[in-house]
Every structure is written in C-alpha cells, then in structure tokens.
CSV table of C-alpha atoms and ligand atoms in Angstrom, one decimal:
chain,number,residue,atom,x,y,z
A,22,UNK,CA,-1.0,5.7,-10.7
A,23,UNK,CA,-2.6,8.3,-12.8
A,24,UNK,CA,-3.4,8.1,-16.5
A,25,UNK,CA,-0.7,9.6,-18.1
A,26,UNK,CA,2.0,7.8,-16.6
A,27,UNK,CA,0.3,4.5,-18.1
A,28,UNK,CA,-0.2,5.7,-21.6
A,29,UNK,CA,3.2,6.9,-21.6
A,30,UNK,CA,4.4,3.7,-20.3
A,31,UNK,CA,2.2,1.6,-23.1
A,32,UNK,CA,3.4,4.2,-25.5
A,33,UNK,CA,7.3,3.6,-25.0
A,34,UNK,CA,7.0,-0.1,-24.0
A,35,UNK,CA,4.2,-1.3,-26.0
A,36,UNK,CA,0.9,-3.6,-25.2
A,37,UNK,CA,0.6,-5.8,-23.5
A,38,UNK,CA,2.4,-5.1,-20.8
A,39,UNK,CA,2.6,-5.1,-17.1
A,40,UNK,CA,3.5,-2.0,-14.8
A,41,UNK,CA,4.3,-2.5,-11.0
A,42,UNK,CA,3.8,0.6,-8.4
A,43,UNK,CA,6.8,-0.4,-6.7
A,44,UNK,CA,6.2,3.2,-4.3
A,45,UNK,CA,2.4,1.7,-3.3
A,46,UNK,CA,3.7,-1.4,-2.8
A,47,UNK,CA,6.2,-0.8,0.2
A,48,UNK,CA,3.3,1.8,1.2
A,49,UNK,CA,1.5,-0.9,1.4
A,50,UNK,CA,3.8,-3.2,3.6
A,51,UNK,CA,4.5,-0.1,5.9
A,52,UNK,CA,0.6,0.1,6.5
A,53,UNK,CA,0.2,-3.7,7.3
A,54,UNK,CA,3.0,-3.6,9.3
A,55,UNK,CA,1.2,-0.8,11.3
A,56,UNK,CA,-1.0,-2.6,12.4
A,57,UNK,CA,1.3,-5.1,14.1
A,58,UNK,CA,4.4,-3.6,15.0
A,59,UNK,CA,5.7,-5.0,18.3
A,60,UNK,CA,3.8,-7.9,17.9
A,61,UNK,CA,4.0,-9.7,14.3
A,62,UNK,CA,6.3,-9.3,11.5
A,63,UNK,CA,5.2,-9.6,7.9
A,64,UNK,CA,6.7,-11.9,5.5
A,65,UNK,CA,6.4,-11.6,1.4
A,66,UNK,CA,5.2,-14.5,0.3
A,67,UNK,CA,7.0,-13.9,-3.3
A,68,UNK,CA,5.5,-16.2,-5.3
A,69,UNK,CA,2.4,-13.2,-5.4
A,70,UNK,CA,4.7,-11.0,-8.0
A,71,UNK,CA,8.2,-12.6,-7.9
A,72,UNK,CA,9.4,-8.8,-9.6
A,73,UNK,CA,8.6,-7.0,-6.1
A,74,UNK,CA,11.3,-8.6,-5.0
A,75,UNK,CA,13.8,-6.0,-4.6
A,76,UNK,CA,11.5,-3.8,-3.5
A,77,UNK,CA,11.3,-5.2,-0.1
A,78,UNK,CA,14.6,-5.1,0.9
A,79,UNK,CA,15.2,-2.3,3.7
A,80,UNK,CA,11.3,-3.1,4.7
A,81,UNK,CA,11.2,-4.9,8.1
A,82,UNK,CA,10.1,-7.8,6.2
A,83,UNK,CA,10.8,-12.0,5.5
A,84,UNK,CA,10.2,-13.7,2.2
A,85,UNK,CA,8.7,-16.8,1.9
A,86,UNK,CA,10.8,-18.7,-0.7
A,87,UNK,CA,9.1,-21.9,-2.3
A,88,UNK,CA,11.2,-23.2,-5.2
A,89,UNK,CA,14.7,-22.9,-6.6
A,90,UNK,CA,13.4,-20.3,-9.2
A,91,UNK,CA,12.5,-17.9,-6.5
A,92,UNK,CA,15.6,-18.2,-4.7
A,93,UNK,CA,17.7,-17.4,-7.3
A,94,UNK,CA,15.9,-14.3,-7.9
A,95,UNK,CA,16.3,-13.6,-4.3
A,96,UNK,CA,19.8,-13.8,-4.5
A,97,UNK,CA,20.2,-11.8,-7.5
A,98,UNK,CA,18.2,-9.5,-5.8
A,99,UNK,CA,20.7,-9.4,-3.0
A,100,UNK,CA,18.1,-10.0,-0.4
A,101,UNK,CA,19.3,-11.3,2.9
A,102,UNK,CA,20.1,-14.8,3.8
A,103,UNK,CA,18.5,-14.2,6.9
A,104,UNK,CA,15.0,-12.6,6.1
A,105,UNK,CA,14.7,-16.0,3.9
A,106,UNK,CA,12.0,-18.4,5.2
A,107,UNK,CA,12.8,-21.8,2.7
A,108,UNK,CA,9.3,-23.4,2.2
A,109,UNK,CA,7.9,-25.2,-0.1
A,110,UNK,CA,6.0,-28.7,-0.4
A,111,UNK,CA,8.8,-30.7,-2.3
A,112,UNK,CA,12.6,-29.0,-1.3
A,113,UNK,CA,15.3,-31.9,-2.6
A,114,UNK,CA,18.7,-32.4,-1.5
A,115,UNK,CA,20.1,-30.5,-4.2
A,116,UNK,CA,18.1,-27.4,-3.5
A,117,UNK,CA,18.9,-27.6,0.1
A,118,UNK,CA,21.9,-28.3,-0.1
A,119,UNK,CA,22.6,-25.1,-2.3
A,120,UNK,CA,20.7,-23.0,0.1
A,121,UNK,CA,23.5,-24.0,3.0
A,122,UNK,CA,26.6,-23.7,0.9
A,123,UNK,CA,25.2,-20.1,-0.8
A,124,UNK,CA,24.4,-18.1,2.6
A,125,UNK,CA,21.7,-20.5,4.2
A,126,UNK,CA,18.3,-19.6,5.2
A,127,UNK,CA,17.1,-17.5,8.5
A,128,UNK,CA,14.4,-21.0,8.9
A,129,UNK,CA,13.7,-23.5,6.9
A,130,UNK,CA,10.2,-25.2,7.1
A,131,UNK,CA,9.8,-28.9,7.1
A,132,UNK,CA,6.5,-30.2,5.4
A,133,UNK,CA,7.0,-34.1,5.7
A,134,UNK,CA,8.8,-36.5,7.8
A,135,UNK,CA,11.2,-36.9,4.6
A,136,UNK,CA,12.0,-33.1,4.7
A,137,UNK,CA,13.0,-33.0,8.4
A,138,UNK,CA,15.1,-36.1,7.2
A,139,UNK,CA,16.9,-33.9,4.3
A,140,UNK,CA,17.1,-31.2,6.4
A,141,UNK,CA,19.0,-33.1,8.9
A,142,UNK,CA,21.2,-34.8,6.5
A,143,UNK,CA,21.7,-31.7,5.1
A,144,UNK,CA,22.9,-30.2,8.3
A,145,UNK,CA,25.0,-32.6,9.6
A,146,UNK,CA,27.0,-33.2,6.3
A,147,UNK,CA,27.6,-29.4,6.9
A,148,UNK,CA,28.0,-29.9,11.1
A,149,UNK,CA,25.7,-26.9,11.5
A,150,UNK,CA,22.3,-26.7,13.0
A,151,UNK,CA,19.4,-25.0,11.5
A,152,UNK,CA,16.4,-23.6,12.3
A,153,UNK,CA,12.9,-25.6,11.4
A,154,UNK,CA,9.6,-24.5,11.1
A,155,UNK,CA,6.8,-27.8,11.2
A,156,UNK,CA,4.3,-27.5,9.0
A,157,UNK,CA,1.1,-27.8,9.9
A,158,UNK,CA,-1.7,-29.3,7.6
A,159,UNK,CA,-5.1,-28.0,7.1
A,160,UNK,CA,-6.5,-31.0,6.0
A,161,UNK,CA,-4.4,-31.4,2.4
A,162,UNK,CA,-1.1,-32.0,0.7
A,163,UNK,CA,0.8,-29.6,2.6
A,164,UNK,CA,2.7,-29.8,5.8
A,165,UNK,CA,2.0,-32.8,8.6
A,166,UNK,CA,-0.1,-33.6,10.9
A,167,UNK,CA,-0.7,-32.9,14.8
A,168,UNK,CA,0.7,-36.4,15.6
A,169,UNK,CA,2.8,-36.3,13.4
A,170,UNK,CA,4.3,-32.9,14.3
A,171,UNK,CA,4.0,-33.6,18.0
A,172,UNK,CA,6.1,-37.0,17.5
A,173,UNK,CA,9.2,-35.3,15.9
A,174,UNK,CA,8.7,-32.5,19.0
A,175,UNK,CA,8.6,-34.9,21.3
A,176,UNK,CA,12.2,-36.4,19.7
A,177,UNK,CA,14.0,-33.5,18.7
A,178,UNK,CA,17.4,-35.5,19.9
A,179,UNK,CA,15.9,-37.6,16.6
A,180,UNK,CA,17.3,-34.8,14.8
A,181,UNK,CA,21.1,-33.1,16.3
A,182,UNK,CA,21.4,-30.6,13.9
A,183,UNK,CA,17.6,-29.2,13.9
A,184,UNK,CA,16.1,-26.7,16.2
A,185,UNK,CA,12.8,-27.1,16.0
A,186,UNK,CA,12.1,-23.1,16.5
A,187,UNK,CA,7.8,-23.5,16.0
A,188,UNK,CA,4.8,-23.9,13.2
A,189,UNK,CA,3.8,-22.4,9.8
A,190,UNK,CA,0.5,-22.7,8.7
A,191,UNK,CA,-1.7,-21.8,5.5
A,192,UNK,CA,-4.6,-22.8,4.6
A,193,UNK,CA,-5.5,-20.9,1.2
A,194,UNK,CA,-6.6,-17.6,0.0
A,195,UNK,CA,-8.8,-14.7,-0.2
A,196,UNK,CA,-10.6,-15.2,3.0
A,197,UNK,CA,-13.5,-12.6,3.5
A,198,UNK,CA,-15.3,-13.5,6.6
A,199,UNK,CA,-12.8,-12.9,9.4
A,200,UNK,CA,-14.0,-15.4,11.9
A,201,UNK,CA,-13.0,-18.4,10.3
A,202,UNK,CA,-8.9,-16.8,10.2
A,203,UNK,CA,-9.8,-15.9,14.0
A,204,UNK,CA,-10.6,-19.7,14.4
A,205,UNK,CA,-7.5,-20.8,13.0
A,206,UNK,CA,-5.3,-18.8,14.8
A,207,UNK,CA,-6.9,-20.0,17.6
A,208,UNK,CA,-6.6,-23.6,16.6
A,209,UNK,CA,-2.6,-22.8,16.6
A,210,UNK,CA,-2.3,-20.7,19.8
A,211,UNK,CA,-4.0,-23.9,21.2
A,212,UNK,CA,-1.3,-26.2,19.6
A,213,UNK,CA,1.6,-24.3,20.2
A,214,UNK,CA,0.5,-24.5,23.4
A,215,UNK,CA,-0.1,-28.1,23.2
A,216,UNK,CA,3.4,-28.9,21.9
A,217,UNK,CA,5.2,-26.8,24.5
A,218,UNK,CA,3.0,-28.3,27.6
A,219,UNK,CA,3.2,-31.8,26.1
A,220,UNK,CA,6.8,-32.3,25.3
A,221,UNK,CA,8.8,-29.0,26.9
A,222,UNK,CA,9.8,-27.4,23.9
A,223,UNK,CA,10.1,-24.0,24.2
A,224,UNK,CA,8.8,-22.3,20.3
A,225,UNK,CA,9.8,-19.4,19.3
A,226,UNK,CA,7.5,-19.1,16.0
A,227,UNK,CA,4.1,-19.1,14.4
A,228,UNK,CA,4.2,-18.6,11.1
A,229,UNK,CA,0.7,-17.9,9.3
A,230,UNK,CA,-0.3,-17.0,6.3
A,231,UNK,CA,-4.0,-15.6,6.9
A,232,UNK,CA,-4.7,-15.2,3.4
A,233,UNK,CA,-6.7,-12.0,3.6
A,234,UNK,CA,-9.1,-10.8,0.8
A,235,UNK,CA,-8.8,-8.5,-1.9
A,236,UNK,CA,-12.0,-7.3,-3.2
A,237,UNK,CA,-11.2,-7.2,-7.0
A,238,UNK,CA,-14.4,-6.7,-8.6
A,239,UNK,CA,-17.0,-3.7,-8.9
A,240,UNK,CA,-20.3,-3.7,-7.3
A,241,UNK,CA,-19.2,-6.2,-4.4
A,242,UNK,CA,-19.7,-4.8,-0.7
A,243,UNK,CA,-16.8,-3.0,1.0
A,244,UNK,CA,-14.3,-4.8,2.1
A,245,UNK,CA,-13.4,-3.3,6.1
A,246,UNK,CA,-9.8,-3.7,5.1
A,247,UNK,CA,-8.6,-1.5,8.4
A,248,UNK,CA,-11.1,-3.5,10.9
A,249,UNK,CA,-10.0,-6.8,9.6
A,250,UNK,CA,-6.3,-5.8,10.6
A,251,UNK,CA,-7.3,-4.2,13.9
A,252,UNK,CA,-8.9,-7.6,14.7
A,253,UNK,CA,-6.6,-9.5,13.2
A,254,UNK,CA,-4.0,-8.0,15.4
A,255,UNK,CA,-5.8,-7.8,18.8
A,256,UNK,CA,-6.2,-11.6,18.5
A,257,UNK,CA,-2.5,-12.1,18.1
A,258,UNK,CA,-2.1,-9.1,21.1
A,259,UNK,CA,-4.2,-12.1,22.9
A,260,UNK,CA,-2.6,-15.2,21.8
A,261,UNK,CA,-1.5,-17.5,25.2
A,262,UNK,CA,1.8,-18.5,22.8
A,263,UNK,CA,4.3,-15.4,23.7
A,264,UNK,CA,6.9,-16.3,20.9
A,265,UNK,CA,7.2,-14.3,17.5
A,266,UNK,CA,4.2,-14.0,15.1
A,267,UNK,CA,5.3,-13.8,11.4
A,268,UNK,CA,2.2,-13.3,9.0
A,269,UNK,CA,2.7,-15.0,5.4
A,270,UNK,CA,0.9,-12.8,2.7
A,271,UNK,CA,1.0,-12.2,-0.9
A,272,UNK,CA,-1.9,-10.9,-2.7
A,273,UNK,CA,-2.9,-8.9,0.0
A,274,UNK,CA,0.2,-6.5,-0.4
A,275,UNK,CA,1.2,-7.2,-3.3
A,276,UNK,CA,-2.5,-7.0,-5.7
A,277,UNK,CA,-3.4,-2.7,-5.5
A,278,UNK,CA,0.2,-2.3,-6.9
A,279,UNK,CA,-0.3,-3.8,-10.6
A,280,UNK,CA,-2.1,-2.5,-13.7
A,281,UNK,CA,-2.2,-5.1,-17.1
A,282,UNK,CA,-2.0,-2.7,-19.9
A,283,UNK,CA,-4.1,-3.8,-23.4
A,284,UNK,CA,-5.2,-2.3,-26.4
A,285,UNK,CA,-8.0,-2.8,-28.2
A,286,UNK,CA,-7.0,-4.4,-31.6
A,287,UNK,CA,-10.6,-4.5,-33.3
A,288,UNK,CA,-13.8,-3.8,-32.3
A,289,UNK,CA,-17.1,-5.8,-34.1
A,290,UNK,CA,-20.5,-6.4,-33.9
A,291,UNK,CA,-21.4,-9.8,-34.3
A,292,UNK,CA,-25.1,-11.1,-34.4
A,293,UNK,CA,-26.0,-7.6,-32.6
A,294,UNK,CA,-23.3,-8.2,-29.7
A,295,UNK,CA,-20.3,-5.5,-29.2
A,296,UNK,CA,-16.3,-7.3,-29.3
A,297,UNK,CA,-13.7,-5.6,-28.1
A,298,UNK,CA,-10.5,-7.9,-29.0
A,299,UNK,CA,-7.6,-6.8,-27.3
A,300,UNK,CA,-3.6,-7.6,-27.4
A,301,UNK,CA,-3.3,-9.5,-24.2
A,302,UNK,CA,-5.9,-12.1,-23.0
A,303,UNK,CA,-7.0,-14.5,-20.4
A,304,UNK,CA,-3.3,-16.0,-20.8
A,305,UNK,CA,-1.7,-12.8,-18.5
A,306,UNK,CA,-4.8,-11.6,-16.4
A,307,UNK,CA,-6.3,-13.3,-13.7
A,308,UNK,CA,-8.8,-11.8,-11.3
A,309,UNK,CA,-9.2,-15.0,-9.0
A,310,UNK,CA,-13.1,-15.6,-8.4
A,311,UNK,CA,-13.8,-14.2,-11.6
A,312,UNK,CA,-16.5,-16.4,-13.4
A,313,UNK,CA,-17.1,-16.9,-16.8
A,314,UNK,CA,-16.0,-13.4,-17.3
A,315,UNK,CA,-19.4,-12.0,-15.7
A,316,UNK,CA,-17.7,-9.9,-13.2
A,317,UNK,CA,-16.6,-6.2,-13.5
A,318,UNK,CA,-13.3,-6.0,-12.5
A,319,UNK,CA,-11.8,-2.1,-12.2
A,320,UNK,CA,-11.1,-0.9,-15.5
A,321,UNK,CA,-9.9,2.4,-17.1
A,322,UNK,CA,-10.6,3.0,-20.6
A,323,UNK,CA,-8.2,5.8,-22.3
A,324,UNK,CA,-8.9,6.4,-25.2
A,325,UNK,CA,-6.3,7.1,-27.9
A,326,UNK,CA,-8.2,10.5,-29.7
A,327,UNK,CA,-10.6,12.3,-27.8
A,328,UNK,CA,-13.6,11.0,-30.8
A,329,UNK,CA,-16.5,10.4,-30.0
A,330,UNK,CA,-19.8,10.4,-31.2
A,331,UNK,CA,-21.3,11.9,-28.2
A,332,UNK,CA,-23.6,8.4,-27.3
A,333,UNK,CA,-23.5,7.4,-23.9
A,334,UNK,CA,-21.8,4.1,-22.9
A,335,UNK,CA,-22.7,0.4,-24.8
A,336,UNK,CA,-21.6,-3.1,-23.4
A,337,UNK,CA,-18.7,-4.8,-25.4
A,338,UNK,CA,-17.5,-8.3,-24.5
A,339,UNK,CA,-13.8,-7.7,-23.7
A,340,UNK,CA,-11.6,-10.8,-25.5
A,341,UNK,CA,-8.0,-11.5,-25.9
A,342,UNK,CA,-5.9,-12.9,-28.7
A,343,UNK,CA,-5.6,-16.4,-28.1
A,344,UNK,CA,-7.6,-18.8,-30.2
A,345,UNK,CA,-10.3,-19.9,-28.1
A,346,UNK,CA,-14.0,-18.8,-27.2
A,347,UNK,CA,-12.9,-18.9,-23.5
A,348,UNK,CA,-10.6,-16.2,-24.1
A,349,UNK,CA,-13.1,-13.7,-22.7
A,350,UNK,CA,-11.9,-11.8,-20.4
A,351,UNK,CA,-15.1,-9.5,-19.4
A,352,UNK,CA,-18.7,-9.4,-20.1
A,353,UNK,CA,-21.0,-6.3,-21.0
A,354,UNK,CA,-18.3,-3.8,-20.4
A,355,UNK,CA,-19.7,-0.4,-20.4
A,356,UNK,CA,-17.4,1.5,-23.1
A,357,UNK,CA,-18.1,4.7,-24.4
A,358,UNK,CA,-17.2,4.8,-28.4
A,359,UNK,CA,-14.1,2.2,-28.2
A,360,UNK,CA,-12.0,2.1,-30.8
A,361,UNK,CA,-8.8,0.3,-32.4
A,362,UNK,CA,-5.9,1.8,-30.6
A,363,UNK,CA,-7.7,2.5,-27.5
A,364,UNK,CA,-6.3,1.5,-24.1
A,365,UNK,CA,-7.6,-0.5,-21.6
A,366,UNK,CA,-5.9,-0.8,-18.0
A,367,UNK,CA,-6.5,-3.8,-15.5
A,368,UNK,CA,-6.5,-2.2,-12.1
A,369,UNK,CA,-5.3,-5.0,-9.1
A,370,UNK,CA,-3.1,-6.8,-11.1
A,371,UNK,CA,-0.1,-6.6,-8.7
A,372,UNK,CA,-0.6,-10.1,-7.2
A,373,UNK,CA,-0.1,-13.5,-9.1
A,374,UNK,CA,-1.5,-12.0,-12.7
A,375,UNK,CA,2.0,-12.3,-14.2
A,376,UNK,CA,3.1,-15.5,-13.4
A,377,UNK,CA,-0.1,-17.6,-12.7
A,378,UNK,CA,-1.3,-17.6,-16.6
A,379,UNK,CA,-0.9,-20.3,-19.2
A,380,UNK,CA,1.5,-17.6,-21.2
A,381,UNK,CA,3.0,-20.5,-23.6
A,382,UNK,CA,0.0,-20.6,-25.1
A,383,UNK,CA,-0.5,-19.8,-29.1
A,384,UNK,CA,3.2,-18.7,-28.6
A,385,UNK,CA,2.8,-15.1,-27.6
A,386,UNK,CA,5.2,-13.3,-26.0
A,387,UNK,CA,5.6,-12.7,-22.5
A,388,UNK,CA,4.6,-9.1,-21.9
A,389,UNK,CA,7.7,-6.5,-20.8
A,390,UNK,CA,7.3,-6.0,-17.1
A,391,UNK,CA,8.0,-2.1,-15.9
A,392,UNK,CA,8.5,-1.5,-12.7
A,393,UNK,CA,7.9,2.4,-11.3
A,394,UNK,CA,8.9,4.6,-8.7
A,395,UNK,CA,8.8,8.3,-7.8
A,396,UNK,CA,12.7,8.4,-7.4
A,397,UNK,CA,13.4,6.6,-10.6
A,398,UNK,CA,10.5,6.8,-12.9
A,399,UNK,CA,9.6,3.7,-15.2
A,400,UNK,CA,12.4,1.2,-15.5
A,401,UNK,CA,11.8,-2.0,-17.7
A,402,UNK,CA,12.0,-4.7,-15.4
A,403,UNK,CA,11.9,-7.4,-18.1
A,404,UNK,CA,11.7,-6.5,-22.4
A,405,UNK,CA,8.9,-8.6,-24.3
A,406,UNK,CA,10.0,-12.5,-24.3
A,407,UNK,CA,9.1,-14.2,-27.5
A,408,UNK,CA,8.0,-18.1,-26.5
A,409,UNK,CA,8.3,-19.7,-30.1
A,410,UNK,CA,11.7,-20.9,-29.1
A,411,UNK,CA,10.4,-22.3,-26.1
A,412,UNK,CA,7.2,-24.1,-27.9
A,413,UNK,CA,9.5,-25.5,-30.6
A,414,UNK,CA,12.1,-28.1,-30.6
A,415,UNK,CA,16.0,-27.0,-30.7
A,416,UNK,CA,16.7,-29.4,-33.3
A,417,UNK,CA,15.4,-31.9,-35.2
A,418,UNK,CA,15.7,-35.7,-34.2
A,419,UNK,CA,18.6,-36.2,-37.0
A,420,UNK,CA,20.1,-33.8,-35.1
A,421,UNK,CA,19.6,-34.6,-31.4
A,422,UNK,CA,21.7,-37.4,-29.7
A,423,UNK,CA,18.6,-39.9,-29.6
A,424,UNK,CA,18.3,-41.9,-26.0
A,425,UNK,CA,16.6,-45.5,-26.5
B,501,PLP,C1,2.6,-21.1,2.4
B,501,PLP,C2,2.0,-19.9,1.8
B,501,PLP,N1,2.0,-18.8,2.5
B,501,PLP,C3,1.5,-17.6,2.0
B,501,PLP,C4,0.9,-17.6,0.8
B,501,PLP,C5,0.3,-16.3,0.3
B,501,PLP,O1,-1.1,-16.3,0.2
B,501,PLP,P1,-1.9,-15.1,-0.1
B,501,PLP,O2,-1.6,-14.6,-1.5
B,501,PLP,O3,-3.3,-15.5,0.0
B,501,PLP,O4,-1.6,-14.0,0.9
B,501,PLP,C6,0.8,-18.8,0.0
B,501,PLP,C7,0.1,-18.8,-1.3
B,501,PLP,O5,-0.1,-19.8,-1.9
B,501,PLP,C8,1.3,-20.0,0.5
B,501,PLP,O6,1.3,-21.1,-0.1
C-alpha cells in the first residue's frame, strides 16, 4: 500500500490505528491456492485477523472457527454454514448446540473423547448426523491420541449420529525449515493410512495446518516462499491417502496484508540515548520471535514536514505509551531527523497483531480498524474503543445485588 494512502488514512482516522489490505489479502489466498488447486483446499484459520473475515467469502476457501466469538462474526459476516470447520479445544454443549440450530457446520472437529460425546448428544437430540474431524495430538493439550483416535474409528457404531469423515492436525507456527512439515505430513499420510487398513473406514479428510513462516524481520535470509509451496504441494500430489487435503493457515495469508499506524509523540535524549515515544505500543504490535525489541522489523518512517537538518540517519529506541520499561517496541532504529507528529508504519501486521495484545492495559483505547480496497477505498471497519468502562466496575457495591 503506498504512502499516501496511509497518511491519509492516519490523517482522517487518527493514530493508532490498524489498516487491512483487504485486495492483497485475497491476492494472497488466490496465490496459495495456486499452488494446490486440484489437490488441497485452503482454509482461513480466522483467529489470524478475525476482520478478514468477509473478505473471504466468494474465495474457494473454509474457516477454521475456534470459539463462540468467532462464530458470531462469521455469521454476521454471512459466511457459509458449510465452508465452517467448528474447532477448537473446549466447544460446550451450549456452543454446539447453537451451531446446529443456527445453520450447522460443513465438519465439526472432535478434540477429546468428551467432545465426540457432545457432539453425539448433540446430534441425536437433533436426529441428524454430522460430520467429525479427530484430532490428532502433537504431543500437547490439543486433540487425542493414536489409540485413542483409532479406538473411536474402530467403534464408530459407538457413535449413530457421527461420521467420522478423517484427521486435523496442527502442531504450531512459523515453521522455517520445510522438512520437519514434510515429516509430519508424512506421519499422517501414514495414519490415515493406518486407520483405514486397521478398522475399514473409508476418510475423506486431512486437515493440516502446516504453519508456514513469515519472515518479519530485516536482515534475516530469504525466505523461498514459492519453493516451500511447490514442495509442499508435490508431497501432498504424493500422499498414499487419496481423500481431500484442506491446509489450515493464518498468518501465512493473512500477515503481508496489515500495517499498525503510530506517531511519534515525543522524541528525547536521555543519558546520550535517542526515544522515540509513540501513540500505540507493545499492547497492539506483535512481531512473534521478536526479542527484547532487538530485531528490525519493516518500518516506514513518513515524516510529517519535509525538515530536516540534512544529517544522515541516528538510532532511536522506538517505545509506546503504556507505563512500563518493557514497552519497547524496537531497538537502534535508524531514523533520519524524527520528529513529534511524524509517522511510523508497522509493515506485516495483517496476522494476529490486533487481537493477540494485552490492549486492556493502562485503559487505552482499542485502535479504529480500516479496512481497504481498490473498489471501495478505506472503510472503518471498527471506530476507536475506549476500555475505561471495561477496566472499571458498573456500579458500586451499594449498588450491585451482592451474592454471599
Ligand atoms: C488448529 C489451528 N489451525 C491453524 C492455525 C493457524 O496457524 P498459523 O497462523 O501458523 O498458520 C492455528 C493457530 O493457532 C491453529 O490453532
């Protein structure tokens, strides 16, 4: 997105503030995709920027939907009941429930013997049958494991109103070496495999999220984005299991489409070091693998008057506004001349940035979230959200009815 669009954005919305590329981001799907059509699908796993949302409806894409939250705003966003995958490590009754009676889901994963248990009560309350993804566990909290799984394939009569259609897998993010993903996908060719040969299910699905890598931080070797795909899908083009491939990912599509607008509020020199303090903070940016603020992430400096004093660029320490020394959120930033006023734009910032920060804290608000597009410019997808009313009680205790 080029410069002018973003100043006129901060200009008109104000700082901080988040802007989505909503164009780059289907771009983006339609590229991955690319690389996989005929063989694998992609699913969005939405909990990456919950405001893309929309923006993926009409794509040939799922959404992997992991809490109530997130399928509400699927359903406001009108998104199809079946391009819904309902995941998630804890689904209750209620949730599920409300998923069936609201449109259902196209599958619904199981992650514990107790969710297959739901989701069969669930079911037959409703005398349908519903499609279930197994989860399978790498080695943590999530999903089950192979005996586990391979018991409740082995019984699917256990369960008259599920049909148990195949596996979903994840096992965590930002994955740069590609042979260990290879080796996983492996691991679940050879399972699928297993399950079919071993109890005569017939699955249908492999759902994986291969948590591909987004380089976010300047300096670091290229990332072969393009090989890692080509690989990526002639191991699936090899897989033994024939059924349908559906590849989970988040920030891999959603990161490039993103940009965390600041400004810099006042600039000091303090014991012969350079501060930049800006409007936002550590609270709304988050560059995962960045440490201690040491690494350069892409940023663009636009100033607010062309002044300058003609010196070549000095290192500022970038920190936010919240009230602690670990609001830093870079390190030796080369800046040429900053000044009050000035802005500074957070390049990458598409993918889990907005929702994964610990924005209650010091009670600033939320930043506006605008969402662009060639067809219909800069829309505000959300206005500035104070949080003193949510860091506050309602009422007093003279007030409140007490509970003892
Ligand atoms: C089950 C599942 N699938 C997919 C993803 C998306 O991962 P990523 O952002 O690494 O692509 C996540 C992220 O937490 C996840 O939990």
């Amino acid at each position: 997105m080029n410069d002018e669009l973003l100043m006129r954005a901060a200009r008109e919305y104000g700082t901080p503030s988040y802007v989505f590329d909503l164009d780059a981001f289907k771009e983006r799907i339609e590229t991955v995709s690319g690389y996989f059509r005929g063989r694998a699908e992609i699913c969005y796993a939405m909990k990456a920027n919950p405001f893309l949302t929309g923006a993926v409806c009409g794509l040939s894409a799922g959404y992997e939907v992991c809490s109530p939250g997130e399928y509400a705003i699927c359903k406001r966003a009108g998104i199809p009941a079946d391009s819904i995958v309902l995941s998630g490590v804890n689904k209750e009754a209620q949730e599920i429930c409300h998923v069936m009676d609201t449109g259902g889901a196209a599958v619904y994963t199981a992650e514990s013997e107790r969710q297959l248990s739901l989701l069969e009560s669930c079911a037959a309350a409703r005398s349908i049958q519903i499609p279930v993804l197994m989860r399978l566990t790498s080695g943590n909290q999530f999903g089950m494991d192979e005996e586990t799984i391979l018991k409740h394939a082995t019984r699917p009569l256990h369960y008259p109103h599920l049909d148990i259609r195949g596996i979903q897998y994840y096992s965590g993010t930002q994955k740069k070496k590609t042979e260990p993903i290879l080796k996983e996908l492996a691991r679940l060719d050879e399972f699928c495999c297993r399950i079919e040969s071993e109890t005569g299910l017939t699955l249908h699905t492999l759902e994986f999220g291969p948590g591909l890598y987004t380089p976010y931080f300047q300096g670091e070797a290229a990332y072969p984005e393009e090989n890692v795909l080509a690989e990526l899908s002639r191991a699936i083009e090899n897989l033994r299991f024939k059924g349908n491939v559906v590849l989970e990912m988040g920030r891999f599509l959603a990161a490039g489409c993103g940009y965390y607008l600041t400004r810099i509020a006042d600039c000091k020199t303090n014991s012969g070091q350079n501060y930049c303090i800006v409007d936002g903070g550590i609270h709304q940016l988050n560059y995962y693998g960045q440490t201690m603020a040491m690494k350069l992430p892409f940023i663009r400096h636009l100033p607010q008057s062309p002044a300058g004093d003609g010196k070549g660029p000095s290192s500022c320490t970038v920190c936010g506004s919240l009230c602690t020394t670990a609001d830093v959120i870079v390190k030796q930033l080369p800046l040429i001349h900053p000044q009050p006023g000035d802005l500074l734009v957070f390049e990458k910032t598409g993918a889990y940035s907005v929702t994964e920060g610990i924005s209650l804290f010091l009670s600033r608000s939320l930043p506006p979230v605008l969402l662009y597009s060639r067809q219909h410019g800069m829309f505000q997808a959300r206005e500035a959200y104070p949080t003193d009313l949510l860091n506050a009680p309602r009422q007093t205790a003279a007030q409140a009815a007490p509970f003892r």
